[in-house]
Coordinates of C-alpha atoms in Angstrom, one line a residue:
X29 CA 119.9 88.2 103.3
X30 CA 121.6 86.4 100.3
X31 CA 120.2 88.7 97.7
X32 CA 121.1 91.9 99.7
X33 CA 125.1 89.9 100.3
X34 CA 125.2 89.7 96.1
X35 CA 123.9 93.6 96.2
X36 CA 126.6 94.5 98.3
X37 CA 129.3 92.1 96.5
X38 CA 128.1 93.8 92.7
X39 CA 128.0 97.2 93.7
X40 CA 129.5 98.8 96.6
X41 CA 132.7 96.8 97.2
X42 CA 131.6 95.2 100.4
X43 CA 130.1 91.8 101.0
X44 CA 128.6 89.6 104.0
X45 CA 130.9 87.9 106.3
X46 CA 131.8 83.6 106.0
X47 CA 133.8 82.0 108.6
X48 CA 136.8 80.2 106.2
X49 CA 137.9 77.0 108.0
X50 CA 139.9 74.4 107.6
X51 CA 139.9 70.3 108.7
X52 CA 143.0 68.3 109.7
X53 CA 142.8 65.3 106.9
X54 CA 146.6 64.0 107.7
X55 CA 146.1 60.8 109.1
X56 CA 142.7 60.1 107.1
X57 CA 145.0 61.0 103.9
X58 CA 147.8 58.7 104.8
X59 CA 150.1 61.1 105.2
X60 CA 151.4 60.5 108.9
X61 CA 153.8 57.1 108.5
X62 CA 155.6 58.5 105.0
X63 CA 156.1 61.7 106.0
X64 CA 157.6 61.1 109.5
X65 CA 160.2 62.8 110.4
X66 CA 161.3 64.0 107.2
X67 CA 163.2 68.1 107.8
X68 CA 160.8 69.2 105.1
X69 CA 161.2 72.2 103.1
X70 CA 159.4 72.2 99.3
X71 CA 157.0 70.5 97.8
X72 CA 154.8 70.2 94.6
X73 CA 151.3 69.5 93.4
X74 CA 151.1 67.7 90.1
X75 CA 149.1 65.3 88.1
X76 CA 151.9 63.0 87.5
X77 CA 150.0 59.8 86.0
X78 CA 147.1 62.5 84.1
X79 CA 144.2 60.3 86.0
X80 CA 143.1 64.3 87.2
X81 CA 144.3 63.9 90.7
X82 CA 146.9 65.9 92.5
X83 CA 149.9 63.7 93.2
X84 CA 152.7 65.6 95.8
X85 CA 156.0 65.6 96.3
X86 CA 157.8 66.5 99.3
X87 CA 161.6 66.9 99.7
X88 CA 163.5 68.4 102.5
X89 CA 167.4 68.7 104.1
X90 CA 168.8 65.3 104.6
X91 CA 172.4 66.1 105.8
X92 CA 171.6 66.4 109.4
X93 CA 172.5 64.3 111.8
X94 CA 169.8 61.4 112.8
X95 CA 168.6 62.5 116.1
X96 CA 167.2 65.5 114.4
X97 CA 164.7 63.3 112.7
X98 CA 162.9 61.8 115.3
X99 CA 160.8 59.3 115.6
X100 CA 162.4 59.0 112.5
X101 CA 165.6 56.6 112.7
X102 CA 167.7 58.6 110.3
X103 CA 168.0 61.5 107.8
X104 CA 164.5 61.0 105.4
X105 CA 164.6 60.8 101.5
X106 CA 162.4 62.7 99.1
X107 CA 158.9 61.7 99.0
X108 CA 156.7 61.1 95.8
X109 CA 152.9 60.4 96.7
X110 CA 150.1 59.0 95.2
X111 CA 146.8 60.3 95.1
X112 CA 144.2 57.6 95.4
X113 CA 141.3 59.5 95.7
X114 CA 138.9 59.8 98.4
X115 CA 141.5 62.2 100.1
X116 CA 143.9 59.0 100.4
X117 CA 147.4 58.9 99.0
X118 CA 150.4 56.3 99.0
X119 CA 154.2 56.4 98.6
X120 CA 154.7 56.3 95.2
X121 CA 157.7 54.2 94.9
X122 CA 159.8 55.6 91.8
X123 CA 163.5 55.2 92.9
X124 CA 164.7 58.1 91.0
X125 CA 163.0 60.7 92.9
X126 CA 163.8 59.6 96.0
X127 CA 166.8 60.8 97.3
X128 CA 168.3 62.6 100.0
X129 CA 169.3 66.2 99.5
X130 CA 168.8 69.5 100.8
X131 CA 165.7 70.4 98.6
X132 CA 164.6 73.9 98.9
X133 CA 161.8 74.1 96.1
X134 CA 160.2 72.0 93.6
X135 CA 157.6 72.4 90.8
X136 CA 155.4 70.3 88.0
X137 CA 155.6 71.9 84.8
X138 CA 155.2 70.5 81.4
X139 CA 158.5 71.1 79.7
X140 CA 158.2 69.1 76.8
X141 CA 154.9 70.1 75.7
X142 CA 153.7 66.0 75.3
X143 CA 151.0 66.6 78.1
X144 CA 152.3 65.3 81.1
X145 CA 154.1 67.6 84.1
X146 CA 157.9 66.8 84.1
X147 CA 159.4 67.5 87.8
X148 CA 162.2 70.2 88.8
X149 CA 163.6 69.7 92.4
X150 CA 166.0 72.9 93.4
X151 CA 168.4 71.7 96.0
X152 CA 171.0 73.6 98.0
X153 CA 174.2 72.9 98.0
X154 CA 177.8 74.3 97.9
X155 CA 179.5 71.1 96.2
X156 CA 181.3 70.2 99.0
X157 CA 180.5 68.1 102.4
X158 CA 181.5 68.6 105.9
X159 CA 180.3 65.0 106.5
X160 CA 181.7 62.0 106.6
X161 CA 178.2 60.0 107.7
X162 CA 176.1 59.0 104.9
X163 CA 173.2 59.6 103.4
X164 CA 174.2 63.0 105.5
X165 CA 177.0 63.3 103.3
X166 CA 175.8 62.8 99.6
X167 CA 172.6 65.0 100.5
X168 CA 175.6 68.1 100.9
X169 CA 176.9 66.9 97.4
X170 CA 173.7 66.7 95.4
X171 CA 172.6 69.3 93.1
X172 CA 169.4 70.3 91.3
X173 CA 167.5 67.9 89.1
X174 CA 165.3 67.5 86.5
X175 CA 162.7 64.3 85.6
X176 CA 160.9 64.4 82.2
X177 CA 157.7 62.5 82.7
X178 CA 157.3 58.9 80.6
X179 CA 154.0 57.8 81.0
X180 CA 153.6 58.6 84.8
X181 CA 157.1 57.5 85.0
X182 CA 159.9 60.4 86.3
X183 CA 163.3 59.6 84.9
X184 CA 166.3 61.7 85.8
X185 CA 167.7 64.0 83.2
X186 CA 169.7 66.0 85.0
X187 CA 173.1 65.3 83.3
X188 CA 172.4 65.5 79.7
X189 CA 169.6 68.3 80.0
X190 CA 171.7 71.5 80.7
X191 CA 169.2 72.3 83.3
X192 CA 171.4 71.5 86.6
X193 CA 174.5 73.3 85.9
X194 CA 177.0 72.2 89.0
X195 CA 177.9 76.5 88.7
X196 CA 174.2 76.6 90.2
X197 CA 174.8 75.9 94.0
X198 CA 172.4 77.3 96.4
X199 CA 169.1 76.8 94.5
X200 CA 165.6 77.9 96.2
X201 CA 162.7 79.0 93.9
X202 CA 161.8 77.6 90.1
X203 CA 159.9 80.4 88.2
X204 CA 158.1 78.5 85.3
X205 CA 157.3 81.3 81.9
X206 CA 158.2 81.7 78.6
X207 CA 160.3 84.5 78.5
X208 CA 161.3 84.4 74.3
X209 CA 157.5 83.5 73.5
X210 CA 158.7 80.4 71.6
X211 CA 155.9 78.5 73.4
X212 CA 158.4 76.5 75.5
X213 CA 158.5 76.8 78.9
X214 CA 161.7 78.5 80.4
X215 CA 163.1 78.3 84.2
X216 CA 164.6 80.6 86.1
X217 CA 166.0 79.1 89.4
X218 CA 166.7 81.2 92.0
X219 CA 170.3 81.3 94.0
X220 CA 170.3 82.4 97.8
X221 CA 172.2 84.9 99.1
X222 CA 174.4 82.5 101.2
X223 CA 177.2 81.3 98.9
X224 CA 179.6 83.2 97.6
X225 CA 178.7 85.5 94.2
X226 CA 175.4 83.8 94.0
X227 CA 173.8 83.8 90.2
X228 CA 170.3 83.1 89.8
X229 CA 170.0 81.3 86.4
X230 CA 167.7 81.9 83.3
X231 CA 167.8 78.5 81.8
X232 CA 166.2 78.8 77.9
X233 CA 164.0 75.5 77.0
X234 CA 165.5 74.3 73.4
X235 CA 163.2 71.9 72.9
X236 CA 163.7 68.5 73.6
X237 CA 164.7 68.7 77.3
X238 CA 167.2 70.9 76.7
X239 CA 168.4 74.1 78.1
X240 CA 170.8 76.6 78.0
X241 CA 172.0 79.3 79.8
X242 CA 170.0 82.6 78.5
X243 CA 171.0 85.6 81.4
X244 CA 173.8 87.1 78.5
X245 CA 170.5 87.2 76.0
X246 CA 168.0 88.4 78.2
X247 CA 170.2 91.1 80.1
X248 CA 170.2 89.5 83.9
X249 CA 172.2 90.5 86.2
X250 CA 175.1 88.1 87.2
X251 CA 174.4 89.0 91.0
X252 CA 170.6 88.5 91.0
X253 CA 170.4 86.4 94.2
X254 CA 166.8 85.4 96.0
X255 CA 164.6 83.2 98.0
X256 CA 160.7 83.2 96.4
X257 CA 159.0 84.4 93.3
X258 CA 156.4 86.1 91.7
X259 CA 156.0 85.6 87.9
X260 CA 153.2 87.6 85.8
X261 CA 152.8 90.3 83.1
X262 CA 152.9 93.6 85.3
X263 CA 153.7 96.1 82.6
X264 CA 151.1 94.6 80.1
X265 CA 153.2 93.9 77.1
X266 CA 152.3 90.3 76.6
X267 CA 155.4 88.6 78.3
X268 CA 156.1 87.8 81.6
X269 CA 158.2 90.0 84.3
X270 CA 159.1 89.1 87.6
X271 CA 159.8 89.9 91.1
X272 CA 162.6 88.3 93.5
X273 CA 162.1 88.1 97.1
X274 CA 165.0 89.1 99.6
X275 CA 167.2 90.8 96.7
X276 CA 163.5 92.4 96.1
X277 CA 164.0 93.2 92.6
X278 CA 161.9 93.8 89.8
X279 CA 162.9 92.6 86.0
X280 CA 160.3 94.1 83.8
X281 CA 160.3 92.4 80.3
X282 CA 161.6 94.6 77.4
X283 CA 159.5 92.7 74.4
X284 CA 163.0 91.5 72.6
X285 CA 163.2 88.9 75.7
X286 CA 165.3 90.7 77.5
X287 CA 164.7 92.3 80.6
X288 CA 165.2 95.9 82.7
X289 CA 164.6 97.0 86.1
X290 CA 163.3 100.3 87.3
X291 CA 165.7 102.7 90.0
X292 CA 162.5 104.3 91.5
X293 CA 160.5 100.4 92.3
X294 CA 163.8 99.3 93.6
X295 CA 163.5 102.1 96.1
X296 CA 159.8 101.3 96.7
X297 CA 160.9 97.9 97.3
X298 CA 164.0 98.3 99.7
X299 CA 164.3 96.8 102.7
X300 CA 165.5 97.7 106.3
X301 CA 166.0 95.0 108.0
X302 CA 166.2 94.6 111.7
X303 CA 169.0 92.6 111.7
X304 CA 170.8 90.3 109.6
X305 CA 168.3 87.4 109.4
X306 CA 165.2 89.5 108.5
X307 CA 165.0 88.0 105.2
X308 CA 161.9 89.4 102.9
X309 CA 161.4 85.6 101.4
X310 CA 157.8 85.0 99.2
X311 CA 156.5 87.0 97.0
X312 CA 152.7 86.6 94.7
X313 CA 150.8 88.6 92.1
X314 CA 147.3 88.6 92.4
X315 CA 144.3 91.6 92.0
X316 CA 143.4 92.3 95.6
X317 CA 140.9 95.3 94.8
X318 CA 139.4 94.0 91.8
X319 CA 140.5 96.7 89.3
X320 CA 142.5 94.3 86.6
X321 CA 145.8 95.3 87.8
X322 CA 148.1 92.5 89.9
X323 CA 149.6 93.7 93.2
X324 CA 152.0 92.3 95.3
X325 CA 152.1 90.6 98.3
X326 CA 155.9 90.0 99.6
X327 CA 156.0 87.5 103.0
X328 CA 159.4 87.4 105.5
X329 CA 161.4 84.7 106.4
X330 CA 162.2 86.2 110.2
X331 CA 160.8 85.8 113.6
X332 CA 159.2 89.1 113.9
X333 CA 157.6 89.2 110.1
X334 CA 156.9 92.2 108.6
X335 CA 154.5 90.8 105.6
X336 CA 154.0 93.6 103.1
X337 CA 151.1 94.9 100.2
X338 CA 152.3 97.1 97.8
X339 CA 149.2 97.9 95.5
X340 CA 149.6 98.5 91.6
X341 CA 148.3 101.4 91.0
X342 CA 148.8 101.8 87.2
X343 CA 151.9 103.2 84.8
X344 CA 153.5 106.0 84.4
X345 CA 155.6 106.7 81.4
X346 CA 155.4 103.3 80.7
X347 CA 156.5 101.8 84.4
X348 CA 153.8 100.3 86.7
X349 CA 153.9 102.3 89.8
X350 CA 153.3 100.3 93.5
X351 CA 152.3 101.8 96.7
X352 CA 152.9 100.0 100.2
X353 CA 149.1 99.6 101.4
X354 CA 150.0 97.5 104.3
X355 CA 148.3 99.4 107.5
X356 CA 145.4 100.9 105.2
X357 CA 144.5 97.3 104.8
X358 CA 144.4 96.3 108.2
X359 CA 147.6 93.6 108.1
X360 CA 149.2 94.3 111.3
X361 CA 152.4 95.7 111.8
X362 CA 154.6 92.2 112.3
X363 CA 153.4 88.5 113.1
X364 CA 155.5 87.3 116.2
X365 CA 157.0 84.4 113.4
X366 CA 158.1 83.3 109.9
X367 CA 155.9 83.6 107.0
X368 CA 157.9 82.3 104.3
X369 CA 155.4 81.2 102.0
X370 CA 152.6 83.6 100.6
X371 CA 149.5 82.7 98.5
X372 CA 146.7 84.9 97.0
X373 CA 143.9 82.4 97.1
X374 CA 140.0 83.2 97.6
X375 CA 139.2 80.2 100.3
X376 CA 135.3 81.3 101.0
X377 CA 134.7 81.8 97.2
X378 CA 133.1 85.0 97.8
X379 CA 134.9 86.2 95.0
X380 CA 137.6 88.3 97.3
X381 CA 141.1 87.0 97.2
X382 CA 142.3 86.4 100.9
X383 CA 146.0 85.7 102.0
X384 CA 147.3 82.8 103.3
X385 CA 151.1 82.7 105.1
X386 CA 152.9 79.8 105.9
X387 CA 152.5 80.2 109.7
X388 CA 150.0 79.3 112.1
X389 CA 148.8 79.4 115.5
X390 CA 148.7 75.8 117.6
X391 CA 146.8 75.2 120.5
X392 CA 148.0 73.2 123.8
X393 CA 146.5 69.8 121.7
X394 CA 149.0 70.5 118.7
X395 CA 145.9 70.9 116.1
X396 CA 146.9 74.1 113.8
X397 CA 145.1 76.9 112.3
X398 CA 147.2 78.9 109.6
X399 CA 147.1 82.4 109.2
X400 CA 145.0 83.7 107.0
X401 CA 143.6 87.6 106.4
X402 CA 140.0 87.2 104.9
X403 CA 139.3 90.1 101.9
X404 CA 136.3 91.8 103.6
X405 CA 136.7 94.3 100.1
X406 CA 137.8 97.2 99.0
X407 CA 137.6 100.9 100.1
X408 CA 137.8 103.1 97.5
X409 CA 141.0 101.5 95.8
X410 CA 142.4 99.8 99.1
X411 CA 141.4 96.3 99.7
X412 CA 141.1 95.5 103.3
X413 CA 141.6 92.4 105.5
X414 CA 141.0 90.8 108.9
X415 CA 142.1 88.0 110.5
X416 CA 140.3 85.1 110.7
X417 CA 141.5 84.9 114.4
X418 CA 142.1 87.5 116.8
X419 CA 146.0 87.2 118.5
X420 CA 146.4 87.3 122.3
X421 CA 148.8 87.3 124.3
X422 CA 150.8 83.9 124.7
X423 CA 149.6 82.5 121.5
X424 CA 152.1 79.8 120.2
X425 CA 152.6 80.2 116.5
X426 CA 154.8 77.9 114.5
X427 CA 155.5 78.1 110.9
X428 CA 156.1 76.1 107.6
X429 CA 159.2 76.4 104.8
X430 CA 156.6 75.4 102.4
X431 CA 152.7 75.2 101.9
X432 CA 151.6 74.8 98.3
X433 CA 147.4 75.4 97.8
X434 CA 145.7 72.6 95.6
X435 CA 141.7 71.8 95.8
X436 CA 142.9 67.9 96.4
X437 CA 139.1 66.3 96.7
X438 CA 137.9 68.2 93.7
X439 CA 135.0 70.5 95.9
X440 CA 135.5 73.9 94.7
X441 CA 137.7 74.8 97.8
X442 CA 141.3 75.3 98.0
X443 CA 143.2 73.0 100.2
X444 CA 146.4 73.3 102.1
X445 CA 149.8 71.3 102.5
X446 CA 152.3 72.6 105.0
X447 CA 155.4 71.0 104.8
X448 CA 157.3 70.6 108.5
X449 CA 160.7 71.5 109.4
X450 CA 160.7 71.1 113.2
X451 CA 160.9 67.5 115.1
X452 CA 158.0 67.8 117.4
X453 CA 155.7 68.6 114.6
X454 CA 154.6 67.1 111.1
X455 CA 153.5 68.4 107.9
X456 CA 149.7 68.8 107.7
X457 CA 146.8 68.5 104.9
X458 CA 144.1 71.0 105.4
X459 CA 140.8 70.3 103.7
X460 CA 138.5 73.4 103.1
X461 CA 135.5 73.1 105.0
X462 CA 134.4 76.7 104.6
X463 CA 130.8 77.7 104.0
X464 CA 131.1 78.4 100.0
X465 CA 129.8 80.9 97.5
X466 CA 129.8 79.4 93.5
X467 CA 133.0 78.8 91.8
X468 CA 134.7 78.5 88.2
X469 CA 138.6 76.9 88.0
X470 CA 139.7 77.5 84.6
X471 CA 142.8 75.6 82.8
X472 CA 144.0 76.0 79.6
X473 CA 145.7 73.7 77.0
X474 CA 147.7 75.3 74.5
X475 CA 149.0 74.5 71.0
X476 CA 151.3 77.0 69.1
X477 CA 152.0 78.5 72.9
X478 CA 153.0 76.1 75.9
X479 CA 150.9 73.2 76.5
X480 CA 149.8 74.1 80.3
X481 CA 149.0 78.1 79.2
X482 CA 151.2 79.6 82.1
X483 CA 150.6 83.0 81.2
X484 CA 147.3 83.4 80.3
X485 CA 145.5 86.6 81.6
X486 CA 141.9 85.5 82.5
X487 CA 139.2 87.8 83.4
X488 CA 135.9 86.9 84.8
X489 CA 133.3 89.6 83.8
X490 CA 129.3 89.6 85.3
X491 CA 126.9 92.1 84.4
X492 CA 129.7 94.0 82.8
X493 CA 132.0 94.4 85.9
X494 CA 135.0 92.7 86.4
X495 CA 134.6 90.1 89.2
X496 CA 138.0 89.0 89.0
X497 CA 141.3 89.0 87.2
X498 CA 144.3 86.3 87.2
X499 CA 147.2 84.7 85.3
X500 CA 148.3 81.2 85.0
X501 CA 151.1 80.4 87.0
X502 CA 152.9 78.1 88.9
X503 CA 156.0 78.1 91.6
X504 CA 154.7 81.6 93.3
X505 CA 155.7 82.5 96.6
X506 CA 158.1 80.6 98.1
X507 CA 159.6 76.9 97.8
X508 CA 156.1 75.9 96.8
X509 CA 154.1 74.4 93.4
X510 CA 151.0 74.8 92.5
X511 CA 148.6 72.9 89.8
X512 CA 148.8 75.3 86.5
X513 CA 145.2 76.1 87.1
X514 CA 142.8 79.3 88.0
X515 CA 140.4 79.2 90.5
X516 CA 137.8 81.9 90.8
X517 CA 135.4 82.7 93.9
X518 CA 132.2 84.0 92.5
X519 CA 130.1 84.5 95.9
X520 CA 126.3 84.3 94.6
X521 CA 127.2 85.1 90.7
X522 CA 125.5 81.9 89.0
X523 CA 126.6 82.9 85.2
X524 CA 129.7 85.1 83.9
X525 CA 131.8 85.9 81.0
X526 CA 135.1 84.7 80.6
X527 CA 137.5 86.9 78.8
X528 CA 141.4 85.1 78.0
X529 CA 144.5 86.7 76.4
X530 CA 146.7 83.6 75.6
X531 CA 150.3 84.1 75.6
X532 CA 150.5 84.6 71.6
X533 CA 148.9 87.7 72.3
X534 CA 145.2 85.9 70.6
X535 CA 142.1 86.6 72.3
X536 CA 138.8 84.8 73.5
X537 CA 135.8 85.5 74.8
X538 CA 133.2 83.0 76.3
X539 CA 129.6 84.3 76.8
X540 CA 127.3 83.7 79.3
X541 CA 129.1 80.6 81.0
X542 CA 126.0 79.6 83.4
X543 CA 127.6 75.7 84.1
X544 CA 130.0 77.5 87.4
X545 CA 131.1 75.2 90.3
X546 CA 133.4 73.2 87.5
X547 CA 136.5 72.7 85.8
X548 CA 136.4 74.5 82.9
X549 CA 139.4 73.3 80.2
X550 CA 140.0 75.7 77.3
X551 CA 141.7 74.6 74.4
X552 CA 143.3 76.7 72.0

């Protein structure tokens, strides 16, 4: 049965079934007493003290008043947490980065290119307060911020970085690239639509810890407002475009770091909504069908959500072209809940990217399942999914602001954290406990290009088909950070070729890789 599963998985785009499931680890992890009651709503995974386990941060809105925290006494800071291994973590007590705000995002990223992730926390504020209670009142007043990393130690830099401009108010995603290709990683930080002439920001790394302000030199908009992010080469020039949920525009890089958008995808792209909180919210690149090209997957922030696949299917004169695939590959028409957050991940390591949203369904017991659409492969050019569980009638779903993937016990599967919003409910760890095919994660450390390789276009090649194509990234989908790491399902492949395209345009190829179910680090 095996050998006729990898038959099916090389050659006719269809593969044997694996159940993908998932183990509650909260309590075991620790992660119940620091975590109670906070109003969570972004979070991060990153290595912060380089000992190769995932730390986490959580942060949520702290300017509500206290009985909204229960059993919590009060409003809850920001929370740093230690990995200890074993799937155990501890509060990580580092004063700076634990303070209360209205944190709507947050990502790892090495900034300064010394080797250790530096921290970015987007919070939402309009620089005022309509409180007079503290901490209630200083979480209304508190802007963005930025830590650069010493030694496992995060110290603020907000002030003297040029990063946290007090012009930037409502802050939600932090897209991490290079768009000038000086090998220094830029941020772009997202503004919501709910202040008034919101401004996303393109904020050029100098070097240093310093930024500027670079939409005037790489042609933004001044009205480019959003919620989530998808970040990745789509028009195959070698620098990095992206894609901005709710506004639901593309910027497609020029190759003089500047950027232009496309009248005919902004049509493709447009959005009805039902009423005037049906929000389109995450977006993600990733190759659904296998055919080198990333698609996208866009997630909605309302409580009938319409989550949509719009399939790449190649250029034409010069502009990628995307199709809305959605019912020809099987998502339903709506999910009776948010779905924020959005993740292209391949949790059975059959070497079919699934999709994970940030909602899921809860029985009577309060135990959760989150909703994922397992990729059963692709017919003819349309990949198609089914649910791991079938919806009935009077299913109770809840969702999640944030939910950030990280393998965080080092097995070759890809863990969940969903951060909570709701009292009632808490955030939850999810270990993967699905029966696995072989695996290959891939990072990258650069050297004339940034340090963590965000950027890199990897293909995974067997027998001379592709079996699977990504780039590095971090901060995709929504309010959410992710290790800078690639993470390949191979199914019953035991040896493949690895083909790279670093972001100085330079090429590798690695033969005949037969060690899989690793990490593999390539250096420039």
């Amino acid at each position: 049965m095996l050998k006729l599963c990898a038959f099916f998985l090389l050659f006719t785009h269809f593969h044997c079934g694996a159940q993908i499931r998932f183990e509650d680890v909260t309590e075991k992890a620790g992660l119940i007493g620091p975590l109670k009651g906070i109003m969570g709503h972004g979070g991060a995974f990153g290595d912060v003290d380089g000992n190769g386990l995932p730390d986490l941060y959580v942060g949520g809105f702290a300017d509500r008043p206290d009985g909204e925290y229960e059993p919590a006494e009060g409003a809850m800071p920001n929370v740093l947490l230690r990995n200890l291994g074993g799937l155990k973590f501890e509060v990580w007590n580092q004063e700076a980065v634990q303070f209360h705000s209205r944190t709507s995002g947050a990502v790892f990223a090495d900034l300064d290119n010394d080797g250790d992730v530096d921290l970015y926390v987007a919070n939402n504020t309009k620089g005022k307060s309509g409180s007079k209670e503290e901490p209630q009142r200083t979480a209304q007043l508190t802007g963005s911020k930025l830590f650069r990393n010493d030694k496992g130690t995060l110290v603020d830099v907000s002030k003297e970085s040029g990063a946290c401009p007090a012009a930037l108010l409502t802050a939600r995603n932090i897209g991490v690239f290079d768009f000038d290709g000086d090998g220094l990683l830029d941020l772009l930080v997202l503004e919501d639509f709910f202040t008034k002439q919101p401004r996303s920001t393109l904020l050029r790394n100098l070097g240093g810890m310093k930024f500027e302000d670079a939409n005037a030199k790489a042609g933004l908009p001044d009205d480019l407002f959003g919620l989530g992010l998808a970040v990745g080469d789509v028009n195959g020039d070698g620098r990095p475009d992206f894609f901005a949920g709710h506004s639901n525009r593309m910027f497609f890089s020029t190759g003089k770091s500047g950027y232009t958008e496309s009248a005919e995808l902004n049509k493709t792209f447009a959005w009805k909504p039902l009423n005037a909180e049906d929000w389109p919210c995450g977006a993600a690149f990733g190759d659904l069908n296998r055919d080198g090209l990333p698609d996208l997957v866009l997630s909605i922030h309302h409580v009938v959500a319409r989550n949509r696949i719009f399939l790449n299917e190649g250029a034409k004169d010069g502009i990628p072209r995307f199709r809305d695939v959605t019912k020809e590959s099987g998502l339903p028409d709506s999910v009776a809940e948010k779905s924020p957050h959005v993740e292209i991940q391949d949790f059975d390591n059959d070497g079919w990217p699934d999709l994970y949203f940030s909602t899921a369904w809860m029985d009577e017991k309060g135990a959760v399942e989150p909703l994922i659409y397992r990729n059963t492969g692709a017919k003819g050019s349309i990949p198609v999914f089914a649910a791991t569980r079938k919806t009935e009638s009077g299913d109770k779903f809840v969702y999640y602001p944030a939910g950030p993937s990280c393998d965080v016990d080092g097995d070759g599967r890809t863990d969940l954290f969903l951060i909570n919003w709701f009292r009632g409910n808490h955030s939850r760890l999810l270990r993967n406990v699905s029966d696995s095919g072989n695996w290959l994660d891939i990072e990258v450390q650069g050297e004339t290009f940034n340090r963590q390789g965000i950027g890199t276009k990897i293909r995974i090649m067997t027998g001379g088909k592709l079996l699977g194509a990504q780039e590095m990234a971090t901060g995709y989908g929504y309010a959410s950070g992710q290790i800078a790491r690639c993470h390949f399902g191979l199914g019953e492949v035991k040896e493949v070729d690895v083909e790279l395209v670093f972001p100085n345009g330079k090429t590798r190829r690695i033969e005949s890789v037969k060690d899989v179910n690793q990490l593999l680090t390539i250096k420039e």
